[in-house]
Amino acid sequence: MSQTTSNPTNDDQIEFWNGKAGEEWAERNDQMDRMLAPFRDAAIAAAKPRPGERVLDIGCGCADTSLSLAKEVGPDGQVLGVDVSGPMLALAQHKAEAAQLSNCLSFEEADASAYGFDEGAFDLLFSRFGVMFFADPPGAFANMRKALKPSGRVAFICWAPVFDNDWVMVPLAAALQHIPAPEPAAPHAPGPFGLSDKVYVEEMLEIAGFSNIAIEPFEIMMRVGAGVEKDKIADFFMEMGPVSRALTNSDEALSDTVRAAIQAAVEPHYADGAVNLKGSCWIVTANNA
Ligand SMILES: C[S@@+](CC[C@H](N)C(=O)[O-])C[C@H]1O[C@@H](n2cnc3c(N)ncnc32)[C@H](O)[C@@H]1O
């Protein structure tokens, strides 16, 4: 794993994913992987990786999807996981070694929007929730497209608009009864919902040079915080994901009040060891032109 230069306009995100967010994601990795497994399976089904293929897993994080992709492409294939987060990649490397997949799975600590990929080397550009954080999405996708063979394809899953994601809206609405609402983000600003506008995603991929773009909805009841005890479930929302981001600048003195409000809002949805709330995404596929 080596370190490379990055696009300076992504500095905020790089700092964010190397700070508390990346550390907590790595600490809660088992819970996150369990929660996101249905999205992994749906995105990989859309990507259709084949034995012997070379795959890029962008924003691979702790490598749950990279490991699955490595098993799909087999010993004659290759997967390269690219991510900016040191703490998440350290766990990724450890998991690849433990699974004895290091021969066909490697990692690069790099900003995918600026990294000098081997040109025309990959069959598939894949991501589960790792491509919504670019300051310049068309530029980033154009850079990643250069890594694809002429016959290559892209497949990724990203969140649909926040208002369709109850797993965010239910705890967030409870928190916002006690803290000021964050400044509304600029359209398509880097963040979990940066690619939630379907029309924008299609235009953006066209500008980046992709063709045959398909954007399909994927909606499930998520099992949020699986394995967390019912009376501690508010902590999960306060530490992980979009709700924790909204709380970043909130008054610490209020945190017990906010925790109690989130707990009361999500507890009615707790069943079989997890909070069951709707998650809504887009599964995006396209071909290299
Ligand atoms: C929501 S997490 C998803 C992680 C992983 N794909 C998963 O599903 O478990 C987003 C990931 O994108 C990575 N990321 C953000 N900006 C990036 C960039 N410019 N280049 C590469 N990775 C980036 C973050 O470090 C983080 O690991």
Short mmCIF file of C-alpha atoms and ligand atoms in Angstrom, two decimals:
data_model
loop_
_atom_site.label_atom_id
_atom_site.label_comp_id
_atom_site.label_asym_id
_atom_site.label_seq_id
_atom_site.Cartn_x
_atom_site.Cartn_y
_atom_site.Cartn_z
CA MET A 1 0.00 0.00 0.00
CA SER A 2 1.54 3.33 -0.99
CA GLN A 3 0.59 6.96 -0.50
CA THR A 4 0.11 9.27 -3.47
CA THR A 5 -0.85 12.86 -4.22
CA SER A 6 -4.45 13.95 -3.96
CA ASN A 7 -6.75 16.55 -5.45
CA PRO A 8 -6.58 19.47 -2.97
CA THR A 9 -10.27 20.25 -3.35
CA ASN A 10 -11.07 16.94 -1.61
CA ASP A 11 -9.02 17.86 1.45
CA ASP A 12 -12.03 18.23 3.79
CA GLN A 13 -13.26 14.73 2.95
CA ILE A 14 -9.77 13.25 3.26
CA GLU A 15 -9.42 14.82 6.71
CA PHE A 16 -12.91 13.63 7.68
CA TRP A 17 -12.28 9.99 6.69
CA ASN A 18 -8.88 9.97 8.41
CA GLY A 19 -10.34 11.32 11.65
CA LYS A 20 -13.00 10.05 14.05
CA ALA A 21 -15.30 8.94 11.19
CA GLY A 22 -12.76 6.51 9.72
CA GLU A 23 -11.72 5.23 13.15
CA GLU A 24 -15.31 4.61 14.26
CA TRP A 25 -16.20 2.95 10.95
CA ALA A 26 -13.25 0.55 11.46
CA GLU A 27 -14.23 -0.06 15.11
CA ARG A 28 -17.85 -0.80 14.19
CA ASN A 29 -16.89 -2.65 11.03
CA ASP A 30 -18.81 -5.85 11.82
CA GLN A 31 -22.03 -3.93 12.42
CA MET A 32 -21.53 -1.82 9.28
CA ASP A 33 -20.80 -4.85 7.10
CA ARG A 34 -23.91 -6.63 8.39
CA MET A 35 -26.06 -3.56 7.81
CA LEU A 36 -24.70 -2.95 4.31
CA ALA A 37 -24.60 -6.59 3.14
CA PRO A 38 -27.85 -6.37 1.11
CA PHE A 39 -26.47 -3.32 -0.73
CA ARG A 40 -23.20 -5.17 -1.42
CA ASP A 41 -25.09 -8.13 -2.87
CA ALA A 42 -27.37 -5.95 -5.03
CA ALA A 43 -24.48 -3.85 -6.37
CA ILE A 44 -22.32 -6.90 -7.14
CA ALA A 45 -25.26 -8.58 -8.88
CA ALA A 46 -25.59 -5.48 -11.10
CA ALA A 47 -21.81 -5.35 -11.72
CA LYS A 48 -21.61 -9.03 -12.80
CA PRO A 49 -17.89 -9.59 -12.06
CA ARG A 50 -16.45 -12.55 -13.96
CA PRO A 51 -13.51 -14.86 -13.26
CA GLY A 52 -10.23 -13.36 -14.46
CA GLU A 53 -11.46 -9.75 -14.52
CA ARG A 54 -9.55 -6.75 -13.11
CA VAL A 55 -11.72 -4.64 -10.80
CA LEU A 56 -11.31 -1.26 -9.11
CA ASP A 57 -13.25 -0.87 -5.84
CA ILE A 58 -13.46 2.88 -5.29
CA GLY A 59 -13.80 4.15 -1.71
CA CYS A 60 -13.41 0.53 -0.66
CA GLY A 61 -13.25 1.40 3.06
CA CYS A 62 -12.66 -1.70 5.20
CA ALA A 63 -12.94 -3.92 2.08
CA ASP A 64 -16.17 -5.87 2.59
CA THR A 65 -16.99 -5.49 -1.10
CA SER A 66 -13.34 -5.88 -2.21
CA LEU A 67 -13.21 -9.31 -0.54
CA SER A 68 -16.43 -10.42 -2.24
CA LEU A 69 -15.22 -9.10 -5.61
CA ALA A 70 -11.86 -10.91 -5.17
CA LYS A 71 -13.72 -14.18 -4.60
CA GLU A 72 -15.82 -13.55 -7.75
CA VAL A 73 -12.85 -12.81 -10.04
CA GLY A 74 -10.81 -15.65 -8.55
CA PRO A 75 -7.05 -16.29 -8.61
CA ASP A 76 -6.72 -15.23 -12.27
CA GLY A 77 -8.39 -11.89 -11.59
CA GLN A 78 -7.33 -8.86 -9.60
CA VAL A 79 -9.03 -6.32 -7.34
CA LEU A 80 -7.53 -2.97 -6.39
CA GLY A 81 -9.25 -1.17 -3.49
CA VAL A 82 -8.68 2.59 -3.49
CA ASP A 83 -9.47 4.77 -0.51
CA VAL A 84 -8.29 7.92 1.26
CA SER A 85 -8.79 6.60 4.80
CA GLY A 86 -5.69 5.24 6.55
CA PRO A 87 -7.61 3.67 9.48
CA MET A 88 -10.10 1.93 7.19
CA LEU A 89 -7.41 0.66 4.81
CA ALA A 90 -5.36 -0.74 7.71
CA LEU A 91 -8.31 -2.97 8.62
CA ALA A 92 -8.90 -3.77 4.92
CA GLN A 93 -5.33 -5.02 4.56
CA HIS A 94 -5.67 -7.12 7.70
CA LYS A 95 -8.93 -8.69 6.46
CA ALA A 96 -7.39 -9.49 3.04
CA GLU A 97 -4.46 -11.25 4.73
CA ALA A 98 -6.75 -13.16 7.10
CA ALA A 99 -8.86 -14.31 4.12
CA GLN A 100 -5.65 -15.30 2.25
CA LEU A 101 -6.66 -13.12 -0.67
CA SER A 102 -3.58 -10.87 -0.75
CA ASN A 103 -2.40 -12.48 -4.00
CA CYS A 104 -5.35 -11.05 -5.96
CA LEU A 105 -6.43 -8.15 -3.72
CA SER A 106 -4.34 -5.04 -3.02
CA PHE A 107 -5.01 -1.52 -1.79
CA GLU A 108 -3.90 2.00 -2.62
CA GLU A 109 -4.25 4.93 -0.25
CA ALA A 110 -5.17 7.59 -2.78
CA ASP A 111 -7.76 10.14 -3.87
CA ALA A 112 -9.50 8.34 -6.73
CA SER A 113 -10.31 11.65 -8.44
CA ALA A 114 -6.63 12.43 -8.98
CA TYR A 115 -4.81 9.09 -8.81
CA GLY A 116 -2.75 8.13 -11.87
CA PHE A 117 -4.38 4.78 -12.61
CA ASP A 118 -2.83 2.37 -15.11
CA GLU A 119 -4.69 3.43 -18.25
CA GLY A 120 -7.01 0.94 -19.93
CA ALA A 121 -6.18 -1.75 -17.38
CA PHE A 122 -9.49 -2.56 -15.65
CA ASP A 123 -12.73 -4.27 -16.69
CA LEU A 124 -14.94 -2.91 -13.92
CA LEU A 125 -15.15 0.24 -11.84
CA PHE A 126 -17.19 -0.65 -8.76
CA SER A 127 -18.28 1.13 -5.60
CA ARG A 128 -20.62 0.69 -2.65
CA PHE A 129 -21.27 4.17 -1.24
CA GLY A 130 -17.71 5.34 -2.01
CA VAL A 131 -18.16 7.76 -4.94
CA MET A 132 -20.36 10.51 -3.48
CA PHE A 133 -17.54 12.47 -1.84
CA PHE A 134 -15.81 14.14 -4.79
CA ALA A 135 -15.70 17.95 -5.03
CA ASP A 136 -15.75 17.61 -8.83
CA PRO A 137 -17.75 14.45 -9.72
CA PRO A 138 -17.45 14.72 -13.55
CA GLY A 139 -13.68 15.27 -13.25
CA ALA A 140 -13.34 12.37 -10.79
CA PHE A 141 -15.34 9.97 -12.97
CA ALA A 142 -13.40 11.07 -16.07
CA ASN A 143 -10.16 10.28 -14.22
CA MET A 144 -11.45 6.87 -13.09
CA ARG A 145 -12.77 6.11 -16.58
CA LYS A 146 -9.22 6.33 -17.93
CA ALA A 147 -8.45 3.20 -15.89
CA LEU A 148 -11.06 1.19 -17.83
CA LYS A 149 -10.47 -0.93 -20.90
CA PRO A 150 -12.50 0.27 -23.93
CA SER A 151 -14.91 -2.60 -23.18
CA GLY A 152 -15.02 -1.69 -19.46
CA ARG A 153 -18.04 -0.81 -17.35
CA VAL A 154 -18.98 0.96 -14.14
CA ALA A 155 -21.42 -0.21 -11.46
CA PHE A 156 -22.03 1.56 -8.18
CA ILE A 157 -24.65 2.02 -5.49
CA CYS A 158 -25.31 5.43 -3.91
CA TRP A 159 -28.01 6.88 -1.68
CA ALA A 160 -31.23 8.29 -3.15
CA PRO A 161 -32.53 11.63 -1.69
CA VAL A 162 -32.35 11.88 2.08
CA PHE A 163 -36.13 12.37 2.36
CA ASP A 164 -36.59 8.81 1.06
CA ASN A 165 -34.20 7.40 3.65
CA ASP A 166 -36.12 6.84 6.89
CA TRP A 167 -32.99 5.45 8.58
CA VAL A 168 -31.65 9.02 8.40
CA MET A 169 -34.86 11.08 8.59
CA VAL A 170 -36.35 9.44 11.71
CA PRO A 171 -33.36 10.02 14.04
CA LEU A 172 -32.47 13.33 12.37
CA ALA A 173 -35.96 14.78 12.84
CA ALA A 174 -35.75 13.82 16.54
CA ALA A 175 -32.32 15.47 16.92
CA LEU A 176 -33.45 18.63 15.12
CA GLN A 177 -36.08 19.25 17.81
CA HIS A 178 -33.14 20.21 20.04
CA ILE A 179 -30.31 21.46 17.80
CA PRO A 180 -30.29 23.98 14.95
CA ALA A 181 -30.67 22.52 11.48
CA PRO A 182 -27.35 22.44 9.59
CA GLU A 183 -26.92 24.87 6.70
CA PRO A 184 -28.51 23.26 3.63
CA ALA A 185 -25.78 21.70 1.49
CA ALA A 186 -25.19 23.08 -2.01
CA PRO A 187 -26.69 20.83 -4.72
CA HIS A 188 -24.44 17.79 -5.34
CA ALA A 189 -22.03 18.85 -2.56
CA PRO A 190 -19.70 16.03 -1.48
CA GLY A 191 -21.33 13.86 1.16
CA PRO A 192 -23.53 10.76 1.52
CA PHE A 193 -26.28 12.33 -0.64
CA GLY A 194 -23.94 13.99 -3.17
CA LEU A 195 -25.21 11.75 -6.00
CA SER A 196 -28.81 11.42 -4.85
CA ASP A 197 -30.18 13.46 -7.79
CA LYS A 198 -30.77 10.91 -10.53
CA VAL A 199 -30.90 13.51 -13.33
CA TYR A 200 -27.57 14.95 -12.21
CA VAL A 201 -25.93 11.50 -12.02
CA GLU A 202 -26.93 10.77 -15.61
CA GLU A 203 -25.62 14.15 -16.87
CA MET A 204 -22.46 13.83 -14.81
CA LEU A 205 -21.63 10.37 -16.20
CA GLU A 206 -22.32 11.58 -19.75
CA ILE A 207 -19.91 14.48 -19.24
CA ALA A 208 -17.33 12.01 -17.86
CA GLY A 209 -17.67 10.02 -21.11
CA PHE A 210 -19.84 7.03 -20.14
CA SER A 211 -22.65 5.58 -22.27
CA ASN A 212 -25.65 3.23 -21.83
CA ILE A 213 -26.33 4.75 -18.42
CA ALA A 214 -28.99 2.98 -16.33
CA ILE A 215 -30.13 4.17 -12.89
CA GLU A 216 -32.43 1.77 -11.03
CA PRO A 217 -34.05 2.29 -7.62
CA PHE A 218 -33.16 -0.15 -4.84
CA GLU A 219 -35.16 0.10 -1.62
CA ILE A 220 -35.08 -2.18 1.43
CA MET A 221 -35.90 -2.24 5.11
CA MET A 222 -32.44 -1.78 6.59
CA ARG A 223 -31.35 -3.46 9.82
CA VAL A 224 -29.52 -0.53 11.39
CA GLY A 225 -27.13 -1.12 14.29
CA ALA A 226 -27.59 -4.90 14.14
CA GLY A 227 -26.12 -6.42 17.30
CA VAL A 228 -26.35 -3.21 19.36
CA GLU A 229 -28.44 -3.55 22.55
CA LYS A 230 -31.82 -1.84 22.36
CA ASP A 231 -31.09 0.68 25.14
CA LYS A 232 -27.79 1.73 23.46
CA ILE A 233 -29.13 2.08 19.95
CA ALA A 234 -29.14 5.91 19.96
CA ASP A 235 -25.34 5.82 20.34
CA PHE A 236 -25.04 4.04 17.00
CA PHE A 237 -26.90 6.86 15.20
CA MET A 238 -24.92 9.53 17.08
CA GLU A 239 -21.58 7.99 16.11
CA MET A 240 -22.16 6.67 12.58
CA GLY A 241 -23.46 8.00 9.30
CA PRO A 242 -25.31 11.15 8.25
CA VAL A 243 -26.92 11.85 11.64
CA SER A 244 -23.52 11.94 13.35
CA ARG A 245 -22.33 14.39 10.67
CA ALA A 246 -25.27 16.69 11.44
CA LEU A 247 -24.32 16.62 15.13
CA THR A 248 -20.64 17.48 14.54
CA ASN A 249 -20.94 21.14 15.59
CA SER A 250 -23.74 20.71 18.10
CA ASP A 251 -23.54 21.84 21.70
CA GLU A 252 -22.04 19.04 23.79
CA ALA A 253 -24.19 19.95 26.75
CA LEU A 254 -27.23 19.02 24.69
CA SER A 255 -25.97 15.60 23.74
CA ASP A 256 -27.86 13.71 26.48
CA THR A 257 -31.10 15.41 25.41
CA VAL A 258 -30.43 14.61 21.76
CA ARG A 259 -29.53 11.01 22.62
CA ALA A 260 -32.81 10.59 24.54
CA ALA A 261 -34.81 12.07 21.66
CA ILE A 262 -33.17 9.76 19.09
CA GLN A 263 -33.64 6.76 21.39
CA ALA A 264 -37.38 7.52 21.74
CA ALA A 265 -37.75 7.97 17.97
CA VAL A 266 -35.96 4.80 16.84
CA GLU A 267 -36.91 2.37 19.64
CA PRO A 268 -40.39 1.68 18.20
CA HIS A 269 -38.63 0.40 15.06
CA TYR A 270 -36.35 -1.98 17.01
CA ALA A 271 -37.10 -5.65 16.31
CA ASP A 272 -34.98 -8.82 16.13
CA GLY A 273 -31.83 -7.05 17.32
CA ALA A 274 -31.82 -4.03 14.98
CA VAL A 275 -33.67 -0.86 14.04
CA ASN A 276 -35.72 -1.62 10.94
CA LEU A 277 -36.09 1.47 8.75
CA LYS A 278 -36.33 2.09 5.01
CA GLY A 279 -33.13 2.73 3.02
CA SER A 280 -33.40 3.98 -0.53
CA CYS A 281 -30.63 3.93 -3.15
CA TRP A 282 -29.77 4.09 -6.81
CA ILE A 283 -27.92 1.28 -8.55
CA VAL A 284 -26.06 2.88 -11.42
CA THR A 285 -24.49 1.04 -14.34
CA ALA A 286 -22.84 2.38 -17.52
CA ASN A 287 -20.36 1.43 -20.18
CA ASN A 288 -17.10 3.03 -21.15
CA ALA A 289 -17.93 4.80 -24.42
C1 LIG B 1 -19.49 5.55 3.20
S1 LIG B 1 -17.85 4.94 3.17
C2 LIG B 1 -18.08 3.43 2.27
C3 LIG B 1 -16.96 2.45 2.48
C4 LIG B 1 -17.13 1.11 1.76
N1 LIG B 1 -17.27 1.26 0.33
C5 LIG B 1 -18.29 0.33 2.31
O1 LIG B 1 -19.35 0.30 1.67
O2 LIG B 1 -18.14 -0.26 3.40
C6 LIG B 1 -17.12 6.01 1.95
C7 LIG B 1 -15.67 5.70 1.64
O3 LIG B 1 -15.23 6.54 0.56
C8 LIG B 1 -13.89 6.91 0.84
N2 LIG B 1 -13.55 8.13 0.06
C9 LIG B 1 -14.03 9.38 0.23
N3 LIG B 1 -13.48 10.22 -0.66
C10 LIG B 1 -12.63 9.48 -1.43
C11 LIG B 1 -11.76 9.78 -2.53
N4 LIG B 1 -11.66 11.02 -3.01
N5 LIG B 1 -11.05 8.76 -3.07
C12 LIG B 1 -11.14 7.50 -2.58
N6 LIG B 1 -11.94 7.16 -1.55
C13 LIG B 1 -12.67 8.13 -0.98
C14 LIG B 1 -13.88 7.12 2.34
O4 LIG B 1 -12.59 7.14 2.90
C15 LIG B 1 -14.73 5.95 2.82
O5 LIG B 1 -13.97 4.81 3.05
#
